[in-house]
Short mmCIF file of C-alpha atoms in Angstrom, two decimals:
data_model
loop_
_atom_site.label_atom_id
_atom_site.label_comp_id
_atom_site.label_asym_id
_atom_site.label_seq_id
_atom_site.Cartn_x
_atom_site.Cartn_y
_atom_site.Cartn_z
CA MET A 1 -137.91 -93.97 7.31
CA LYS A 2 -137.70 -90.56 8.98
CA LYS A 3 -134.22 -90.28 7.40
CA ARG A 4 -135.39 -91.07 4.04
CA ILE A 5 -137.88 -88.48 4.43
CA ILE A 6 -135.17 -85.83 5.57
CA ILE A 7 -133.08 -86.80 2.57
CA LEU A 8 -135.96 -86.42 0.04
CA ALA A 9 -136.87 -82.90 1.60
CA ALA A 10 -133.25 -81.59 1.31
CA PHE A 11 -133.04 -82.85 -2.53
CA ILE A 12 -136.45 -80.98 -3.25
CA THR A 13 -134.89 -77.89 -1.36
CA ALA A 14 -131.91 -77.97 -3.50
CA PHE A 15 -133.48 -78.43 -6.80
CA GLY A 16 -136.73 -76.35 -6.11
CA THR A 17 -139.27 -76.42 -8.97
CA GLY A 18 -136.50 -78.04 -11.08
CA PHE A 19 -137.36 -81.46 -9.10
CA HIS A 20 -139.27 -82.59 -12.06
CA THR A 21 -136.46 -82.88 -14.34
CA ALA A 22 -135.31 -85.94 -12.41
CA LEU A 23 -138.57 -87.56 -13.10
CA GLY A 24 -138.86 -86.06 -16.82
CA PRO A 25 -140.20 -83.06 -18.34
CA SER A 26 -143.42 -81.27 -16.76
CA SER A 27 -146.80 -82.08 -18.25
CA HIS A 28 -147.42 -78.31 -18.72
CA PRO A 29 -144.50 -76.13 -18.52
CA ASN A 30 -144.61 -72.57 -18.61
CA ILE A 31 -143.48 -70.68 -22.10
CA ILE A 32 -141.78 -67.66 -22.53
CA PHE A 33 -141.65 -66.79 -26.26
CA LEU A 34 -139.26 -63.59 -26.76
CA LEU A 35 -139.58 -62.21 -30.26
CA ALA A 36 -137.19 -59.38 -31.28
CA ASP A 37 -138.08 -57.26 -34.36
CA ASP A 38 -135.73 -56.73 -37.24
CA LEU A 39 -132.68 -58.30 -35.18
CA GLY A 40 -130.20 -59.60 -37.41
CA TRP A 41 -128.65 -63.03 -37.28
CA ALA A 42 -125.12 -61.66 -36.51
CA ASP A 43 -126.28 -59.06 -34.12
CA LEU A 44 -125.56 -61.28 -30.97
CA GLY A 45 -122.16 -61.75 -29.37
CA CYS A 46 -122.99 -65.65 -29.40
CA TYR A 47 -123.35 -65.48 -33.24
CA GLY A 48 -119.97 -63.61 -33.53
CA ASN A 49 -120.66 -59.96 -33.04
CA THR A 50 -117.93 -58.31 -31.17
CA PHE A 51 -119.30 -54.69 -30.80
CA HIS A 52 -122.67 -55.18 -29.38
CA GLU A 53 -123.00 -56.29 -25.92
CA THR A 54 -125.44 -59.04 -25.25
CA PRO A 55 -124.24 -60.98 -22.09
CA ASN A 56 -127.69 -62.19 -21.24
CA LEU A 57 -128.69 -63.62 -24.47
CA ASP A 58 -125.21 -65.03 -24.84
CA LYS A 59 -125.85 -66.69 -21.24
CA LEU A 60 -129.32 -67.98 -22.57
CA ALA A 61 -127.49 -69.63 -25.47
CA ALA A 62 -124.94 -71.23 -23.22
CA GLU A 63 -127.66 -72.76 -20.81
CA GLY A 64 -129.60 -74.12 -23.75
CA MET A 65 -129.64 -74.97 -27.44
CA GLN A 66 -128.36 -72.33 -30.22
CA PHE A 67 -129.38 -72.98 -33.74
CA ARG A 68 -127.13 -71.76 -36.16
CA ARG A 69 -129.41 -72.03 -39.22
CA ALA A 70 -132.73 -70.79 -38.31
CA TYR A 71 -135.15 -69.10 -40.69
CA ALA A 72 -138.05 -66.46 -40.51
CA ALA A 73 -140.76 -67.60 -42.69
CA CYS A 74 -140.71 -64.10 -44.25
CA ALA A 75 -138.22 -61.19 -44.73
CA VAL A 76 -140.69 -58.69 -43.24
CA CYS A 77 -142.70 -58.98 -39.97
CA SER A 78 -146.33 -59.64 -40.32
CA PRO A 79 -145.93 -62.77 -42.26
CA THR A 80 -143.44 -64.35 -39.88
CA ARG A 81 -145.62 -63.43 -36.90
CA ALA A 82 -148.59 -65.27 -38.46
CA SER A 83 -146.50 -68.13 -39.05
CA ILE A 84 -145.49 -68.34 -35.39
CA MET A 85 -149.03 -68.19 -34.22
CA THR A 86 -150.22 -70.74 -36.71
CA GLY A 87 -147.49 -73.09 -37.67
CA LYS A 88 -148.40 -72.49 -41.28
CA TYR A 89 -146.62 -70.86 -44.14
CA PRO A 90 -147.57 -67.07 -45.07
CA ALA A 91 -148.32 -68.16 -48.42
CA ARG A 92 -151.01 -70.72 -47.32
CA LEU A 93 -152.61 -67.74 -44.84
CA LYS A 94 -152.38 -65.22 -47.55
CA ILE A 95 -150.71 -62.98 -45.28
CA THR A 96 -147.41 -62.33 -47.45
CA ASP A 97 -146.32 -58.73 -46.79
CA TRP A 98 -146.26 -56.53 -43.62
CA ILE A 99 -149.71 -55.38 -43.05
CA PRO A 100 -150.99 -53.41 -45.04
CA GLY A 101 -147.80 -53.17 -47.20
CA VAL A 102 -146.88 -50.92 -49.98
CA VAL A 103 -148.25 -50.70 -53.56
CA TYR A 104 -146.06 -49.24 -56.28
CA PRO A 105 -148.64 -48.29 -58.97
CA TYR A 106 -146.19 -48.19 -61.93
CA ALA A 107 -144.27 -51.28 -61.20
CA LYS A 108 -143.74 -54.10 -63.81
CA LEU A 109 -145.98 -56.30 -61.63
CA GLN A 110 -149.23 -55.83 -59.92
CA THR A 111 -148.35 -57.59 -56.56
CA ALA A 112 -150.83 -60.08 -55.13
CA LYS A 113 -153.63 -59.21 -53.00
CA MET A 114 -153.24 -60.35 -49.38
CA ARG A 115 -155.24 -60.60 -46.07
CA TYR A 116 -154.70 -57.92 -43.29
CA GLU A 117 -155.54 -60.05 -40.44
CA LEU A 118 -155.28 -63.64 -39.15
CA PRO A 119 -158.76 -65.16 -40.08
CA ARG A 120 -161.01 -65.93 -37.52
CA GLU A 121 -161.35 -69.58 -38.54
CA GLU A 122 -157.83 -70.08 -37.77
CA GLU A 123 -157.11 -71.47 -34.45
CA ILE A 124 -153.93 -69.89 -33.14
CA LEU A 125 -151.36 -70.81 -30.50
CA PRO A 126 -152.73 -68.64 -27.48
CA GLU A 127 -156.29 -70.03 -28.18
CA ILE A 128 -154.98 -73.65 -27.93
CA LEU A 129 -152.97 -73.07 -24.76
CA HIS A 130 -156.01 -71.05 -23.20
CA LYS A 131 -158.63 -73.71 -23.84
CA ASN A 132 -155.92 -76.24 -22.26
CA GLY A 133 -155.60 -74.44 -19.05
CA TYR A 134 -152.97 -71.85 -19.76
CA ALA A 135 -153.01 -68.12 -18.53
CA THR A 136 -152.10 -66.31 -21.74
CA TYR A 137 -150.45 -63.05 -21.64
CA HIS A 138 -149.31 -60.68 -24.61
CA VAL A 139 -146.67 -57.78 -24.26
CA GLY A 140 -145.56 -55.60 -27.08
CA LYS A 141 -145.98 -55.70 -30.84
CA TRP A 142 -148.75 -57.55 -32.74
CA HIS A 143 -149.37 -56.17 -36.05
CA LEU A 144 -151.66 -58.83 -37.19
CA GLY A 145 -154.93 -57.08 -37.67
CA GLU A 146 -156.16 -53.65 -38.72
CA THR A 147 -158.99 -53.55 -36.42
CA GLU A 148 -159.63 -54.65 -32.43
CA GLU A 149 -161.46 -57.82 -33.15
CA PHE A 150 -158.25 -59.22 -34.47
CA TRP A 151 -155.91 -57.87 -31.61
CA PRO A 152 -154.59 -60.01 -28.91
CA HIS A 153 -157.32 -59.66 -26.36
CA ASN A 154 -159.74 -61.06 -28.85
CA ARG A 155 -157.46 -63.90 -29.96
CA GLY A 156 -156.96 -66.02 -26.97
CA PHE A 157 -154.89 -63.74 -24.63
CA ASP A 158 -156.20 -62.95 -21.22
CA VAL A 159 -154.02 -59.85 -20.97
CA ASN A 160 -152.92 -57.60 -23.82
CA ILE A 161 -150.57 -54.80 -23.03
CA GLY A 162 -149.23 -52.87 -26.13
CA GLY A 163 -150.46 -54.94 -28.99
CA HIS A 164 -152.56 -53.38 -31.94
CA SER A 165 -152.37 -52.74 -35.62
CA LYS A 166 -149.11 -50.89 -35.80
CA GLY A 167 -145.60 -52.30 -36.44
CA GLN A 168 -143.57 -49.96 -34.65
CA PRO A 169 -143.89 -47.39 -31.91
CA GLY A 170 -144.26 -43.53 -32.37
CA SER A 171 -141.37 -43.35 -29.94
CA TYR A 172 -139.17 -45.67 -27.65
CA PHE A 173 -139.62 -42.71 -25.15
CA TYR A 174 -142.58 -41.81 -22.87
CA PRO A 175 -145.29 -41.23 -24.03
CA TYR A 176 -144.59 -43.40 -26.84
CA LYS A 177 -146.44 -41.50 -29.36
CA ASN A 178 -146.06 -39.93 -33.02
CA VAL A 179 -149.10 -38.70 -34.39
CA THR A 180 -149.11 -37.24 -38.07
CA PRO A 181 -152.05 -36.24 -40.30
CA ASN A 182 -151.69 -39.72 -42.07
CA ALA A 183 -151.15 -42.02 -39.21
CA ASP A 184 -151.27 -42.48 -35.44
CA TYR A 185 -148.28 -44.59 -34.17
CA SER A 186 -149.02 -44.29 -30.49
CA VAL A 187 -148.63 -47.46 -28.62
CA LYS A 188 -151.98 -48.69 -27.30
CA PHE A 189 -153.23 -50.75 -24.39
CA LEU A 190 -150.60 -49.36 -21.98
CA PRO A 191 -151.21 -49.10 -18.15
CA GLU A 192 -151.49 -45.43 -17.18
CA SER A 193 -148.19 -44.66 -15.71
CA GLY A 194 -144.90 -43.55 -16.77
CA LYS A 195 -142.81 -40.46 -16.70
CA GLU A 196 -140.46 -38.30 -18.98
CA GLY A 197 -137.60 -40.20 -20.24
CA ASP A 198 -139.08 -43.72 -19.54
CA TYR A 199 -137.99 -46.22 -22.20
CA LEU A 200 -140.53 -48.32 -23.93
CA THR A 201 -138.64 -51.65 -23.63
CA ASP A 202 -138.00 -51.21 -19.79
CA PHE A 203 -141.65 -50.30 -19.41
CA LEU A 204 -142.88 -53.31 -21.31
CA THR A 205 -140.51 -55.60 -19.24
CA ASP A 206 -141.96 -53.91 -15.97
CA GLN A 207 -145.35 -55.33 -17.31
CA ALA A 208 -144.12 -58.77 -18.34
CA ILE A 209 -142.40 -59.25 -14.99
CA LYS A 210 -145.82 -58.31 -12.99
CA LEU A 211 -147.56 -61.12 -15.32
CA MET A 212 -145.02 -63.53 -14.52
CA GLU A 213 -145.51 -63.01 -10.82
CA LYS A 214 -149.27 -63.28 -11.51
CA GLY A 215 -148.75 -66.49 -13.41
CA ALA A 216 -146.83 -67.92 -10.75
CA GLN A 217 -149.19 -67.13 -7.86
CA SER A 218 -152.17 -68.53 -9.92
CA GLY A 219 -150.69 -72.08 -10.09
CA LYS A 220 -151.65 -72.34 -13.66
CA PRO A 221 -149.05 -72.76 -16.39
CA PHE A 222 -148.62 -69.44 -18.30
CA PHE A 223 -147.72 -68.43 -21.90
CA LEU A 224 -145.82 -64.94 -21.97
CA ASN A 225 -145.58 -63.86 -25.57
CA MET A 226 -143.00 -61.02 -25.00
CA SER A 227 -143.01 -59.38 -28.51
CA TYR A 228 -140.47 -56.65 -28.59
CA TYR A 229 -140.93 -53.51 -30.80
CA GLN A 230 -136.98 -53.41 -30.42
CA VAL A 231 -134.99 -53.07 -32.46
CA HIS A 232 -137.45 -51.80 -35.14
CA THR A 233 -137.22 -48.07 -36.24
CA PRO A 234 -137.37 -45.27 -35.12
CA LEU A 235 -133.84 -45.76 -34.02
CA GLN A 236 -133.77 -44.53 -30.53
CA GLY A 237 -131.41 -45.58 -27.85
CA LYS A 238 -130.87 -44.43 -24.37
CA PRO A 239 -128.35 -41.45 -24.56
CA GLU A 240 -125.88 -42.82 -22.04
CA TYR A 241 -125.79 -46.10 -24.25
CA ILE A 242 -125.45 -44.17 -27.41
CA LYS A 243 -122.63 -42.32 -26.06
CA LYS A 244 -120.94 -45.44 -24.65
CA TYR A 245 -121.02 -47.00 -28.12
CA ASP A 246 -120.02 -43.87 -29.82
CA GLU A 247 -116.75 -43.93 -27.69
CA LYS A 248 -116.35 -47.68 -28.15
CA LYS A 249 -116.56 -47.05 -31.94
CA LYS A 250 -113.90 -44.39 -31.83
CA ARG A 251 -111.57 -46.36 -29.48
CA LEU A 252 -111.59 -49.38 -31.88
CA GLY A 253 -111.20 -47.32 -34.94
CA LEU A 254 -114.38 -48.67 -36.62
CA THR A 255 -116.46 -47.16 -39.14
CA LYS A 256 -119.61 -49.01 -40.04
CA GLN A 257 -121.28 -49.75 -36.49
CA ASN A 258 -124.20 -47.65 -35.45
CA PRO A 259 -123.83 -46.65 -31.73
CA THR A 260 -127.78 -46.08 -31.55
CA TYR A 261 -128.52 -49.44 -32.62
CA ALA A 262 -126.01 -51.05 -30.59
CA ALA A 263 -127.73 -49.15 -27.57
CA MET A 264 -131.08 -50.34 -28.52
CA ILE A 265 -129.67 -53.98 -28.62
CA GLN A 266 -128.25 -53.38 -25.05
CA SER A 267 -131.59 -52.49 -23.91
CA LEU A 268 -133.18 -55.67 -25.33
CA ASP A 269 -130.52 -57.84 -23.90
CA GLU A 270 -131.08 -56.13 -20.52
CA SER A 271 -134.85 -57.10 -20.64
CA VAL A 272 -134.05 -60.54 -21.55
CA GLY A 273 -131.78 -60.80 -18.44
CA ARG A 274 -134.45 -59.32 -16.06
CA ILE A 275 -136.86 -61.88 -17.29
CA MET A 276 -134.40 -64.60 -16.60
CA LYS A 277 -133.47 -63.24 -13.23
CA LYS A 278 -137.20 -63.14 -12.28
CA LEU A 279 -137.81 -66.55 -13.38
CA ASP A 280 -135.05 -67.62 -11.01
CA GLU A 281 -136.31 -65.47 -8.18
CA LEU A 282 -139.93 -67.28 -8.82
CA GLY A 283 -138.21 -70.66 -8.83
CA LEU A 284 -139.59 -71.51 -12.24
CA ARG A 285 -136.56 -71.74 -14.53
CA GLN A 286 -136.55 -75.57 -14.58
CA ASN A 287 -140.21 -75.60 -15.60
CA THR A 288 -140.23 -72.85 -18.25
CA ILE A 289 -139.48 -73.21 -22.01
CA MET A 290 -137.78 -70.15 -23.25
CA ILE A 291 -137.52 -69.25 -26.84
CA PHE A 292 -135.72 -66.24 -28.23
CA THR A 293 -135.69 -65.49 -31.94
CA SER A 294 -136.33 -62.66 -34.55
CA ASP A 295 -139.07 -61.97 -37.14
CA ASN A 296 -136.53 -61.30 -39.99
CA GLY A 297 -133.21 -60.30 -40.51
CA GLY A 298 -131.59 -56.85 -39.64
CA LEU A 299 -132.11 -53.63 -41.60
CA VAL A 300 -128.80 -53.68 -43.86
CA GLU A 301 -128.80 -50.04 -44.11
CA VAL A 302 -128.63 -49.63 -40.43
CA ASP A 303 -125.67 -51.84 -39.29
CA GLY A 304 -125.21 -54.35 -42.03
CA ASN A 305 -125.60 -58.28 -41.78
CA ALA A 306 -122.14 -59.41 -42.51
CA PRO A 307 -121.10 -62.16 -43.04
CA LEU A 308 -124.57 -62.64 -44.44
CA ARG A 309 -125.72 -60.81 -47.67
CA GLU A 310 -128.24 -57.98 -47.79
CA GLY A 311 -130.95 -57.77 -45.19
CA LYS A 312 -134.66 -57.22 -44.39
CA GLY A 313 -136.79 -57.47 -47.41
CA PHE A 314 -134.45 -59.50 -49.22
CA TYR A 315 -134.34 -63.32 -49.64
CA TYR A 316 -130.70 -63.75 -49.42
CA GLU A 317 -129.53 -65.17 -46.04
CA GLY A 318 -129.34 -61.65 -44.43
CA GLY A 319 -133.18 -61.18 -44.80
CA ILE A 320 -134.25 -64.58 -43.44
CA ARG A 321 -131.86 -66.27 -41.24
CA VAL A 322 -132.18 -65.36 -37.56
CA PRO A 323 -130.88 -66.12 -34.24
CA LEU A 324 -132.75 -68.89 -32.14
CA LEU A 325 -132.04 -69.78 -28.70
CA VAL A 326 -134.03 -72.46 -26.70
CA ARG A 327 -133.59 -73.25 -23.02
CA TYR A 328 -135.61 -75.81 -21.38
CA PRO A 329 -133.58 -77.67 -18.69
CA ALA A 330 -135.98 -80.64 -18.76
CA MET A 331 -135.05 -81.26 -22.55
CA THR A 332 -132.01 -79.06 -24.00
CA ILE A 333 -128.50 -79.80 -23.04
CA PRO A 334 -126.25 -76.66 -22.05
CA GLN A 335 -123.67 -75.39 -24.38
CA THR A 336 -125.16 -77.09 -27.64
CA GLN A 337 -125.30 -75.79 -31.00
CA ASN A 338 -127.34 -77.31 -33.98
CA GLU A 339 -126.83 -76.69 -37.73
CA THR A 340 -130.29 -78.05 -38.57
CA PRO A 341 -132.35 -75.61 -40.71
CA LEU A 342 -135.59 -74.60 -38.94
CA CYS A 343 -138.25 -72.26 -39.59
CA SER A 344 -140.76 -70.25 -37.63
CA ILE A 345 -143.51 -72.54 -38.74
CA ASP A 346 -141.92 -75.22 -36.44
CA PHE A 347 -142.66 -73.26 -33.26
CA VAL A 348 -146.38 -74.43 -32.88
CA PRO A 349 -145.79 -78.22 -33.60
CA THR A 350 -142.85 -78.03 -31.01
CA LEU A 351 -144.59 -76.12 -28.38
CA LEU A 352 -147.53 -78.44 -28.45
CA GLU A 353 -145.38 -81.29 -28.16
CA MET A 354 -143.36 -79.77 -25.36
CA THR A 355 -146.51 -79.18 -23.43
CA HIS A 356 -148.02 -82.49 -24.15
CA LEU A 357 -150.98 -81.06 -26.05
CA PRO A 358 -152.70 -82.67 -29.28
CA LYS A 359 -151.00 -81.99 -32.49
CA LYS A 360 -152.44 -79.20 -34.81
CA LYS A 361 -153.00 -81.41 -37.77
CA ASP A 362 -153.17 -78.82 -40.38
CA ALA A 363 -149.60 -77.03 -39.55
CA ASP A 364 -146.94 -76.98 -42.03
CA GLY A 365 -144.15 -76.85 -39.48
CA LYS A 366 -142.36 -79.70 -38.06
CA ASN A 367 -141.87 -80.59 -34.18
CA PHE A 368 -138.06 -80.37 -33.62
CA VAL A 369 -138.06 -81.66 -30.15
CA SER A 370 -136.04 -84.75 -31.42
CA LEU A 371 -133.13 -82.29 -32.06
CA PHE A 372 -132.61 -81.55 -28.45
CA PRO A 373 -130.20 -84.50 -27.98
CA ASN A 374 -128.28 -82.67 -30.50
CA ARG A 375 -129.08 -84.99 -33.60
CA GLN A 376 -127.66 -82.79 -36.63
CA SER A 377 -129.45 -84.66 -39.37
CA ALA A 378 -133.02 -85.42 -37.84
CA PHE A 379 -134.42 -83.05 -40.71
CA GLN A 380 -132.29 -83.65 -43.39
CA ASN A 381 -134.69 -84.41 -46.20
CA ARG A 382 -136.88 -81.48 -45.38
CA ALA A 383 -137.23 -78.47 -48.01
CA LEU A 384 -138.34 -74.99 -46.66
CA PHE A 385 -139.95 -72.30 -48.80
CA TRP A 386 -140.71 -68.50 -49.12
CA HIS A 387 -143.09 -66.55 -51.10
CA TYR A 388 -142.96 -62.88 -51.44
CA PRO A 389 -145.21 -61.67 -54.40
CA HIS A 390 -144.59 -57.93 -53.40
CA TYR A 391 -142.07 -55.23 -53.79
CA HIS A 392 -140.71 -54.30 -50.38
CA THR A 393 -138.61 -51.45 -52.34
CA PRO A 394 -137.74 -50.91 -55.79
CA GLN A 395 -134.36 -52.99 -54.87
CA ARG A 396 -136.28 -55.97 -53.20
CA PRO A 397 -138.79 -57.28 -55.81
CA PRO A 398 -141.29 -60.07 -55.75
CA THR A 399 -139.26 -63.31 -54.89
CA GLY A 400 -139.77 -66.83 -54.42
CA ALA A 401 -137.21 -69.17 -52.60
CA VAL A 402 -136.53 -72.83 -51.80
CA LEU A 403 -133.74 -74.31 -49.29
CA SER A 404 -133.27 -77.97 -49.92
CA GLY A 405 -130.25 -79.26 -47.90
CA ASP A 406 -127.45 -76.65 -48.40
CA TYR A 407 -128.72 -75.26 -51.60
CA LYS A 408 -131.07 -72.33 -52.01
CA LEU A 409 -132.73 -71.30 -55.01
CA LEU A 410 -134.24 -67.87 -55.69
CA GLU A 411 -136.85 -66.96 -58.32
CA TYR A 412 -137.49 -63.33 -59.30
CA PHE A 413 -140.98 -63.04 -60.72
CA GLU A 414 -140.36 -60.05 -62.78
CA SER A 415 -137.72 -61.67 -65.12
CA GLY A 416 -137.80 -65.44 -64.15
CA ARG A 417 -134.20 -65.06 -63.32
CA LEU A 418 -132.89 -67.75 -60.84
CA GLU A 419 -129.75 -67.72 -58.66
CA LEU A 420 -128.65 -70.87 -56.97
CA TYR A 421 -126.29 -70.73 -53.80
CA ASN A 422 -124.76 -73.23 -51.55
CA VAL A 423 -125.42 -71.57 -48.13
CA LYS A 424 -123.41 -73.82 -46.13
CA GLU A 425 -120.05 -73.35 -47.90
CA ASP A 426 -120.96 -69.80 -49.19
CA VAL A 427 -122.79 -68.21 -46.41
CA SER A 428 -122.18 -64.79 -47.98
CA GLU A 429 -123.93 -65.96 -51.29
CA THR A 430 -121.12 -64.63 -53.41
CA HIS A 431 -121.04 -67.40 -55.93
CA ASP A 432 -124.33 -68.10 -58.03
CA LEU A 433 -124.36 -71.66 -59.27
CA ALA A 434 -127.44 -71.68 -61.33
CA GLN A 435 -125.28 -71.69 -64.68
CA GLU A 436 -122.91 -74.32 -63.20
CA LYS A 437 -125.54 -76.66 -61.91
CA PRO A 438 -128.60 -76.10 -64.14
CA GLU A 439 -130.17 -79.43 -63.56
CA LEU A 440 -130.08 -78.99 -59.71
CA ALA A 441 -131.53 -75.32 -60.21
CA GLN A 442 -134.30 -76.76 -62.31
CA GLN A 443 -135.18 -79.62 -59.91
CA LEU A 444 -135.44 -76.96 -56.92
CA LEU A 445 -137.54 -74.86 -59.11
CA LYS A 446 -139.95 -77.71 -59.88
CA LYS A 447 -140.09 -78.28 -56.23
CA LEU A 448 -140.91 -74.61 -55.71
CA LYS A 449 -143.67 -74.57 -58.22
CA ARG A 450 -145.35 -77.68 -56.69
CA TRP A 451 -145.30 -75.85 -53.29
CA GLN A 452 -146.77 -72.87 -54.73
CA LYS A 453 -149.60 -74.77 -56.13
CA GLU A 454 -150.12 -76.87 -53.04
CA THR A 455 -150.42 -73.79 -50.71
CA GLY A 456 -152.49 -71.66 -53.28
CA ALA A 457 -149.85 -69.07 -53.34
CA LEU A 458 -151.09 -65.99 -55.02
CA MET A 459 -148.86 -64.57 -57.70
CA PRO A 460 -148.24 -61.34 -58.82
CA ALA A 461 -149.47 -60.49 -62.42
CA PRO A 462 -148.44 -58.12 -65.26
CA ASN A 463 -149.41 -54.52 -64.38
CA PRO A 464 -151.39 -52.76 -67.19
CA LYS A 465 -150.26 -49.43 -65.66
CA TYR A 466 -146.52 -50.18 -66.06
CA ASP A 467 -144.35 -47.45 -67.00
CA SER A 468 -140.74 -47.93 -67.45
CA GLU A 469 -140.14 -44.21 -67.39
CA LYS A 470 -141.58 -44.01 -63.86
CA PRO A 471 -141.71 -47.55 -62.31
CA PHE A 472 -141.59 -46.64 -58.73
CA LEU A 473 -142.94 -43.06 -58.43
CA ASN A 474 -146.00 -42.60 -56.28
CA SER A 475 -145.74 -45.31 -54.07
CA VAL A 476 -148.55 -45.54 -51.43
CA THR A 477 -148.82 -47.30 -48.22
CA ALA A 478 -152.02 -49.55 -48.61
CA TRP A 479 -154.19 -48.11 -45.91
CA LYS A 480 -157.16 -47.83 -48.17
CA GLY A 481 -156.84 -51.53 -49.22
CA GLU A 482 -155.47 -51.29 -52.56
CA ASN A 483 -154.02 -54.67 -52.17
CA ARG A 484 -156.70 -56.16 -49.75
CA LEU A 485 -157.72 -59.72 -50.35
#
């Protein structure tokens, strides 16, 4: 009997907190949700980028499952972030543009009104986890409400560091401020510490690590919502990293790559590496779900999104296809890739399943735990939808889209023009099939219209102020509530 006890103790010592994997997943694993801002699908080494250096994210991909066809619910930030918190389509929530958005007074269409916050009656992920015994921590960007009653510390998070109304920092360097006559982009709810030269991403990671240590000491499961401002503008990287990538660009004879953007991605990657290292030091790797993704595609003007077409604000693949990495040793298989189309509406159902909590019955998303054994076709009959009844810029007009199987249809609300692409065979969306496959285009359009009706999607309307001579003059950021629902 004594010999058996010694063997068991040695086994536990060898596997640490991962002992539960021999018996099955933990009832209440920790969750670390890492959300980058404006990071493109092709920006990481594990997705084929050979200029950016992302060893830690590449390691995370190798240690878990890498999804090759994951999508954000919107091509701009706030709607996607709302979908992550609720499991619902932005169209249903009536949060369909970044908050507060932009109004173009003389455009052909008068864009739909929208909410400026997650409604209080909507139970969101941190509130669900908190009432079920989780410690809940938010670090970084929020951008889901104009006033404090809707900010993280009033929406289910025990701790809020850096989360408020704005979608970007005033600066990535201490004291992280930029105050103008029209706006204050200072990052709020930061601990009173720091010095000249400190970098925001490093500072926020310091705070996240302290919260991980606090969570480990408490004995409660914890949810860390690590919501990076990185790599949103302003484009500001550490000077030594910028120099490194500038020299690398010259050495390789490259022309399009942006050294500052590459520097920002390196800082993002280093943050993820520090969090992974701390998990191991705390003995929590085996009992922690790690998810990394982005809220929309990259800014095409910054670094391009090749091989994808266009970027943020567009409903081509460059605007909505995003990286997605999931590691949970109790469920995921190392070095696996999956081609199943997923969407940010799927995180709430999946995390509730993984934490053994009751389903959110009104969620639009689908639990994708069944994909972890690497079943490629488990979701093959599902369609995904996008609704953007706004102008992001004059070149990014109001658009609807549906993805069904390998085919994606885009509907432009100004003209009614349709575009159809096979995004599996033509990932760059260079060959419009709308005229070649008119029946399929109409079939998908009907599916899109049914979905718009079912979700109560608000549509743009003819603009009585439309002036073809000055269609986009005098655009205004909607701080005064011109488009508020």
